[in-house]
Tab-separated table of C-alpha atoms and ligand atoms in Angstrom:
chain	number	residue	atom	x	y	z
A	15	UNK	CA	27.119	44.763	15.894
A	16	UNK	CA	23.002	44.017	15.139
A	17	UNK	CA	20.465	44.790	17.043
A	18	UNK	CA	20.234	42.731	20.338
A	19	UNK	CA	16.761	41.052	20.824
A	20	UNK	CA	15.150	39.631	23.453
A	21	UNK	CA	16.132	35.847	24.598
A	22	UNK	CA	12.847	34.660	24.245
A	23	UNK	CA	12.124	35.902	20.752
A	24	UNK	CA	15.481	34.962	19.540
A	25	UNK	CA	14.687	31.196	20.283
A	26	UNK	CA	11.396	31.288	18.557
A	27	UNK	CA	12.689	33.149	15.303
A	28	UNK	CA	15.188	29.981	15.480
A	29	UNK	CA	12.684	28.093	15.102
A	30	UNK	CA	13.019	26.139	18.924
A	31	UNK	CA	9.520	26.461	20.025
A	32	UNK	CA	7.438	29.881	20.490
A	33	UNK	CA	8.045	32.370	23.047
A	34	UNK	CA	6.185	31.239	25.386
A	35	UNK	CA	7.348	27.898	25.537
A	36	UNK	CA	11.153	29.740	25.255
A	37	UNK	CA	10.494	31.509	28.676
A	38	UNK	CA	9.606	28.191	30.125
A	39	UNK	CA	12.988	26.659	28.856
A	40	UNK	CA	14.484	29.213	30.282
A	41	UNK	CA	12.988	29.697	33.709
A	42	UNK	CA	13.894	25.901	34.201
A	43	UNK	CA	17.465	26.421	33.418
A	44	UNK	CA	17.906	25.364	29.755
A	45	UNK	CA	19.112	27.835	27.756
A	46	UNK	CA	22.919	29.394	28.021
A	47	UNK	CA	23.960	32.601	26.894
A	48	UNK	CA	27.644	32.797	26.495
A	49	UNK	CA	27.860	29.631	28.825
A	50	UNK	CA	25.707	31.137	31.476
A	51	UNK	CA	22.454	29.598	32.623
A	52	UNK	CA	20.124	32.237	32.497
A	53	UNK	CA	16.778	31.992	34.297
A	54	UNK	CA	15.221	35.536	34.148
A	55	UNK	CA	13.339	36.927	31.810
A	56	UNK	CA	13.930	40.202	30.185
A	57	UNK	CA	17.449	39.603	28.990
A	58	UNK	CA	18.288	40.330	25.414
A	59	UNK	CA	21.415	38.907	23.098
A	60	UNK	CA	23.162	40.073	20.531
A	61	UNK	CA	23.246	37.055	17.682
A	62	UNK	CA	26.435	38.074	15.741
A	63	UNK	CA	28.355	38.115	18.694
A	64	UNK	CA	27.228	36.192	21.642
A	65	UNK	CA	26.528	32.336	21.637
A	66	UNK	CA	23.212	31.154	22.738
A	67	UNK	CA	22.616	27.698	23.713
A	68	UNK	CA	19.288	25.348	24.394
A	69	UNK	CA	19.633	21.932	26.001
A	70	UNK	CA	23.530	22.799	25.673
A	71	UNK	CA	23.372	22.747	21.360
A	72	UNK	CA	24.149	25.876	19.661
A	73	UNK	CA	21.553	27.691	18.102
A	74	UNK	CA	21.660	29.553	14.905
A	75	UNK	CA	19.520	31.390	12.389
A	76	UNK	CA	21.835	30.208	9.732
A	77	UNK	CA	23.357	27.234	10.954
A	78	UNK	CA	24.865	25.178	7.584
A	79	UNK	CA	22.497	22.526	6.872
A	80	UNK	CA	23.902	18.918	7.743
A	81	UNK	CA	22.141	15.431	7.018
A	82	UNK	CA	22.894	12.559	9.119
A	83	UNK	CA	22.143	8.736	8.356
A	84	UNK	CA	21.726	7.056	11.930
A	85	UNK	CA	21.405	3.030	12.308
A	86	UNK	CA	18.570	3.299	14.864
A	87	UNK	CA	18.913	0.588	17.760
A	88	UNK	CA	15.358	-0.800	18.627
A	89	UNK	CA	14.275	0.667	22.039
A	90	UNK	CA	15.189	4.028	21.300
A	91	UNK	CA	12.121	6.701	20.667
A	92	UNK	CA	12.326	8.826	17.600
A	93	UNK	CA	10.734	11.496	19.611
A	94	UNK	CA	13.042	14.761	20.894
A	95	UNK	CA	11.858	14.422	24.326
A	96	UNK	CA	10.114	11.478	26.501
A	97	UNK	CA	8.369	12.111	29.495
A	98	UNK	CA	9.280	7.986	30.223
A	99	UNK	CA	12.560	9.109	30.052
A	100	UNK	CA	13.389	6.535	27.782
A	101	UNK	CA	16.615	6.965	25.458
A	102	UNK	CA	16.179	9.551	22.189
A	103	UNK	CA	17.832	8.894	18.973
A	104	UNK	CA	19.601	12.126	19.464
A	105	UNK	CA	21.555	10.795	22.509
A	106	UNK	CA	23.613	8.634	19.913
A	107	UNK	CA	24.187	11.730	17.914
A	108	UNK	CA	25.291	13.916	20.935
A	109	UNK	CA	28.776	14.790	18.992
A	110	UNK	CA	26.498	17.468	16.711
A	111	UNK	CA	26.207	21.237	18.199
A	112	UNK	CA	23.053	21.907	16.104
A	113	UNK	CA	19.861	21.139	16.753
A	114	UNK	CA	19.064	18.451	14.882
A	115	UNK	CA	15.234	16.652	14.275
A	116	UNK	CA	14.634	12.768	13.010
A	117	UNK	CA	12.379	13.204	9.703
A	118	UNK	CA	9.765	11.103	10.185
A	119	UNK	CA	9.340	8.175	12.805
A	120	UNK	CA	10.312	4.633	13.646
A	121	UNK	CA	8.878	2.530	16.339
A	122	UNK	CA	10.142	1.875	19.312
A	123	UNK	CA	11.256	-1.985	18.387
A	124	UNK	CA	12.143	-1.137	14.718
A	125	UNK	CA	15.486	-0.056	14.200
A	126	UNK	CA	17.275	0.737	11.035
A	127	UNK	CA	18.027	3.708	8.872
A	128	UNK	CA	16.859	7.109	10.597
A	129	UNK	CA	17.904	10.538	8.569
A	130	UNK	CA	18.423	13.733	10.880
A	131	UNK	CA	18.643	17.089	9.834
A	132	UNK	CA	18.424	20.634	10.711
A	133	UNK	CA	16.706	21.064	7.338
A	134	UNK	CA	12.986	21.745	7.856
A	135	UNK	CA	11.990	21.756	3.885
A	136	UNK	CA	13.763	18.889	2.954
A	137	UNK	CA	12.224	16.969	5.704
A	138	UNK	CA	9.020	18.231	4.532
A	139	UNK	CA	9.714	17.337	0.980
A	140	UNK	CA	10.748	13.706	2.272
A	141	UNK	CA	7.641	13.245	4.401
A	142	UNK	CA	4.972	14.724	1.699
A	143	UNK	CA	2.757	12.035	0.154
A	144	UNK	CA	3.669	13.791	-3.200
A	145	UNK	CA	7.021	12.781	-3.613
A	146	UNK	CA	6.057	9.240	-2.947
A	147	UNK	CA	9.502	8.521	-1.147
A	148	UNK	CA	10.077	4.648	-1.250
A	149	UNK	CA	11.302	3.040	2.452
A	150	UNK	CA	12.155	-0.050	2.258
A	151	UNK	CA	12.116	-2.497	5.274
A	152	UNK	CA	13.319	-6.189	5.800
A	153	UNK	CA	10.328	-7.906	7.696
A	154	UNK	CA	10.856	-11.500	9.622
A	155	UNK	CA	7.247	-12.002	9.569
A	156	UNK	CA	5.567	-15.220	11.717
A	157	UNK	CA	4.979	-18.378	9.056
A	158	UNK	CA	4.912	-18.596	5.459
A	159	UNK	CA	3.120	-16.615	3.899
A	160	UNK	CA	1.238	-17.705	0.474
A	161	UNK	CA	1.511	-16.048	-2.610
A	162	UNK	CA	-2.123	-14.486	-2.681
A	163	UNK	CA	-1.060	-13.114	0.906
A	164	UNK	CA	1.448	-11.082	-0.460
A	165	UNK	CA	-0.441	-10.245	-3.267
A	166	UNK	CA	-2.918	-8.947	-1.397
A	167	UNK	CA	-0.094	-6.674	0.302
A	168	UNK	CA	1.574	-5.739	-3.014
A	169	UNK	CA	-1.974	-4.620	-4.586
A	170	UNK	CA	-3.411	-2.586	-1.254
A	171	UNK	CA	-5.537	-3.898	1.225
A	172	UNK	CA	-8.203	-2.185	4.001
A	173	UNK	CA	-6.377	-0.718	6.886
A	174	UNK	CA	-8.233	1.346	9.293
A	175	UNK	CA	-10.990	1.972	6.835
A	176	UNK	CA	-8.033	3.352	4.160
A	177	UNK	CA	-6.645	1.123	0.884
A	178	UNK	CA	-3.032	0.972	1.327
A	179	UNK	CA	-0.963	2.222	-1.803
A	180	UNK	CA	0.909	-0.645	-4.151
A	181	UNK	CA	3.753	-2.009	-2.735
A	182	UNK	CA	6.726	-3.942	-3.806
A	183	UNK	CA	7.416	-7.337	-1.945
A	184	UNK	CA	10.358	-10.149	-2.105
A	185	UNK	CA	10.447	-12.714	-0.316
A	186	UNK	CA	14.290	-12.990	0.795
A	187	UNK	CA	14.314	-16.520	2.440
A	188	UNK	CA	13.239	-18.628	5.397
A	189	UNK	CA	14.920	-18.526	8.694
A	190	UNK	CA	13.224	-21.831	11.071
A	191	UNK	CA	9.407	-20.576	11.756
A	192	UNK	CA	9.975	-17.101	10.301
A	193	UNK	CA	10.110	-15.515	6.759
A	194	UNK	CA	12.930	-12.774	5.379
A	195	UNK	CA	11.128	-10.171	3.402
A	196	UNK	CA	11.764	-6.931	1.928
A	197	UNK	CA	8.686	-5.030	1.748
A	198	UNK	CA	8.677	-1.213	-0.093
A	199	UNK	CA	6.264	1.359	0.670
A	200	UNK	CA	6.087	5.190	0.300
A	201	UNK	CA	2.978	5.730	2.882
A	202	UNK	CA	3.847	6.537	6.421
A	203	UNK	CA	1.144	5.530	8.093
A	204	UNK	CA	1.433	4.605	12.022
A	205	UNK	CA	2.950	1.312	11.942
A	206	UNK	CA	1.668	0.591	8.917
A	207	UNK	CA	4.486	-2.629	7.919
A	208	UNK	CA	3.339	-4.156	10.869
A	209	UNK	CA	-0.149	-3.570	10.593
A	210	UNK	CA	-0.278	-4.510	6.983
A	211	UNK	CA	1.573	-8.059	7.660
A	212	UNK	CA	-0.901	-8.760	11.134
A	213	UNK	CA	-4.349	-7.949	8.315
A	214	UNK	CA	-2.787	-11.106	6.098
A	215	UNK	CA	-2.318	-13.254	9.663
A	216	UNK	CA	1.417	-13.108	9.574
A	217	UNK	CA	2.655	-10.857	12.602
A	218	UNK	CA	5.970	-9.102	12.206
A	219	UNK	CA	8.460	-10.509	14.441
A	220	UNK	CA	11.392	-8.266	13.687
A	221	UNK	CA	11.675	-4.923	11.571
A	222	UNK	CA	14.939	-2.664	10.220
A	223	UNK	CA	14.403	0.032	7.642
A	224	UNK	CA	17.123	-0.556	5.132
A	225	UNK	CA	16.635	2.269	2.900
A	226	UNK	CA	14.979	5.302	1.821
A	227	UNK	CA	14.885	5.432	-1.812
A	228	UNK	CA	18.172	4.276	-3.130
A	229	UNK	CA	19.934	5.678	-0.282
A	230	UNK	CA	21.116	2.209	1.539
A	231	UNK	CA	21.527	1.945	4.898
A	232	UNK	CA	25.000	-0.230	4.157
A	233	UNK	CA	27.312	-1.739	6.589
A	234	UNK	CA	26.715	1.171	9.002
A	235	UNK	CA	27.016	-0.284	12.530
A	236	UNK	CA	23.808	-0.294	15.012
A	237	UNK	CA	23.850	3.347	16.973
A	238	UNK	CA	26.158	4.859	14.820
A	239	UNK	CA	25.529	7.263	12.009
A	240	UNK	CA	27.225	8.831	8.814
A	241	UNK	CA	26.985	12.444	7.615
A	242	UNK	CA	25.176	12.746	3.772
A	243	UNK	CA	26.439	14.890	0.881
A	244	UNK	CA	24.284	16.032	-1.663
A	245	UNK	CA	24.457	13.036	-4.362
A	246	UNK	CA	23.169	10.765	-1.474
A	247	UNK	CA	20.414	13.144	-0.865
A	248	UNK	CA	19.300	12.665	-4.281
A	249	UNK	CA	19.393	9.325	-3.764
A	250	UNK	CA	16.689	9.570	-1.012
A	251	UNK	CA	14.466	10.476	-4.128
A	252	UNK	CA	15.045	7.910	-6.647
A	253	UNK	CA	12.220	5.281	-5.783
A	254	UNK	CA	14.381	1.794	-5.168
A	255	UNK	CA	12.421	-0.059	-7.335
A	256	UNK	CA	9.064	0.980	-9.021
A	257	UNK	CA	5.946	0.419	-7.382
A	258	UNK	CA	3.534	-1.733	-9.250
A	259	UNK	CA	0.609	0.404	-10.371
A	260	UNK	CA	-2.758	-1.290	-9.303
A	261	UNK	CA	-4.757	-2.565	-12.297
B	4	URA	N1	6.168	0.464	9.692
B	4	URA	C1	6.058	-0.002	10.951
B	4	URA	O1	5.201	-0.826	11.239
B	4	URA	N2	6.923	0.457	11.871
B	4	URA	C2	7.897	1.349	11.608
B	4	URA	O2	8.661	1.719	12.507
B	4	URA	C3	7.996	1.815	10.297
B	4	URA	C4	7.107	1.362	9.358
């Protein structure tokens, strides 16, 4: 048996939130010890051998790391709670007992590929500017844009007083008023595709992620998801196709 330790504390060495948010959680009924609601402070648990829940999903010191690929619907927030009350990505991944986190964001009205883990330093090592991670997106963009336009794109242009990085653009085909194209970028920037294709005069009309490095978003069915092994983590890593290097 270890030592027992105080609710509170146990749920902030987890890595849920600090204690003082914990004793909130608690006080308004979220957190189950051994199935029980508890709601009072002062109660300690034993980790080895009782089972502690928040917002009814296990939670572990050591819980096995798992990597999910979700096909994000537009109109779902990438967030882990919304005061609007409007659905969370992790309602479509309810069959998972750990407490899982989206790495990175995707607007509201983009949807596409959206990886979930319980793995804080690889979603760090995704997200930092260092490993230039390549996301790839298919834009319908408004028009036709001319070659210098997406030149212009591909090089770096001004955005909010910030050069964008180089990116890689193909133009995939025209559908009536709109144009198909598959833009890469390794910036996250705040909806920086969209942004980027408005500062040229061509507004995006629709947006899907369809990859992350050479990891490929596939077939995979809108709101449904895939668990990752390790090769397809790697994957994440390997830049889709290189970046042209401004002259
Ligand atoms: N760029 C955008 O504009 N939106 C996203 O959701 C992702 C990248």
């Amino acid at each position: 048996m270890s030592k027992p330790i105080r609710l509170q504390k146990f749920l902030a060495d987890c890595g849920i939130c600090s204690r003082r948010k914990a004793e909130e959680y608690i006080q308004n009924g979220q957190v189950k010890v051994d199935g029980q609601v508890i709601t009072t402070m002062g109660v300690t648990v034993d980790p080895k051998t009782q089972e502690v829940r928040f917002k009814n999903r296990i939670v572990s010191k050591q819980a096995p790391p798992i990597y999910i690929l979700l096909h994000k619907p537009t109109g779902y927030v990438t967030t882990l709670s919304d005061p609007q009350g409007r659905p969370m990505v992790t309602d479509l991944v309810a069959g998972i007992s750990t407490r899982i986190f989206p790495v990175g964001r995707l607007d509201l009205d983009t949807s596409g590929a959206l990886l979930l883990t319980n793995d804080g330093q690889l979603a760090q090592q995704i997200q930092h500017p260092s490993h230039e991670v390549t996301k790839t997106y298919e834009a319908f963009v408004s028009g036709r844009p001319a070659y210098e336009k997406l030149n212009q794109l591909r090089h770096g242009i001004m955005l909010e007083g910030r050069m964008t990085a180089p990116a890689t653009l193909q133009v995939k085909g025209q559908e009536g008023k709109l144009t198909r194209i598959e833009i890469t970028i390794h910036e996250g920037r705040k909806r920086q595709v969209r942004k980027m294709f408005q500062a040229v005069g061509h507004p995006v009309i629709e947006l899907k992620r369809i990859a992350y490095g050479q990891l490929q978003l596939g077939n995979l069915n809108v709101g449904k998801y895939r668990l990752l092994g390790a090769e397809e983590i790697k994957k994440i890593f390997l830049k889709k196709i290189p970046l042209q290097k401004k002259k």
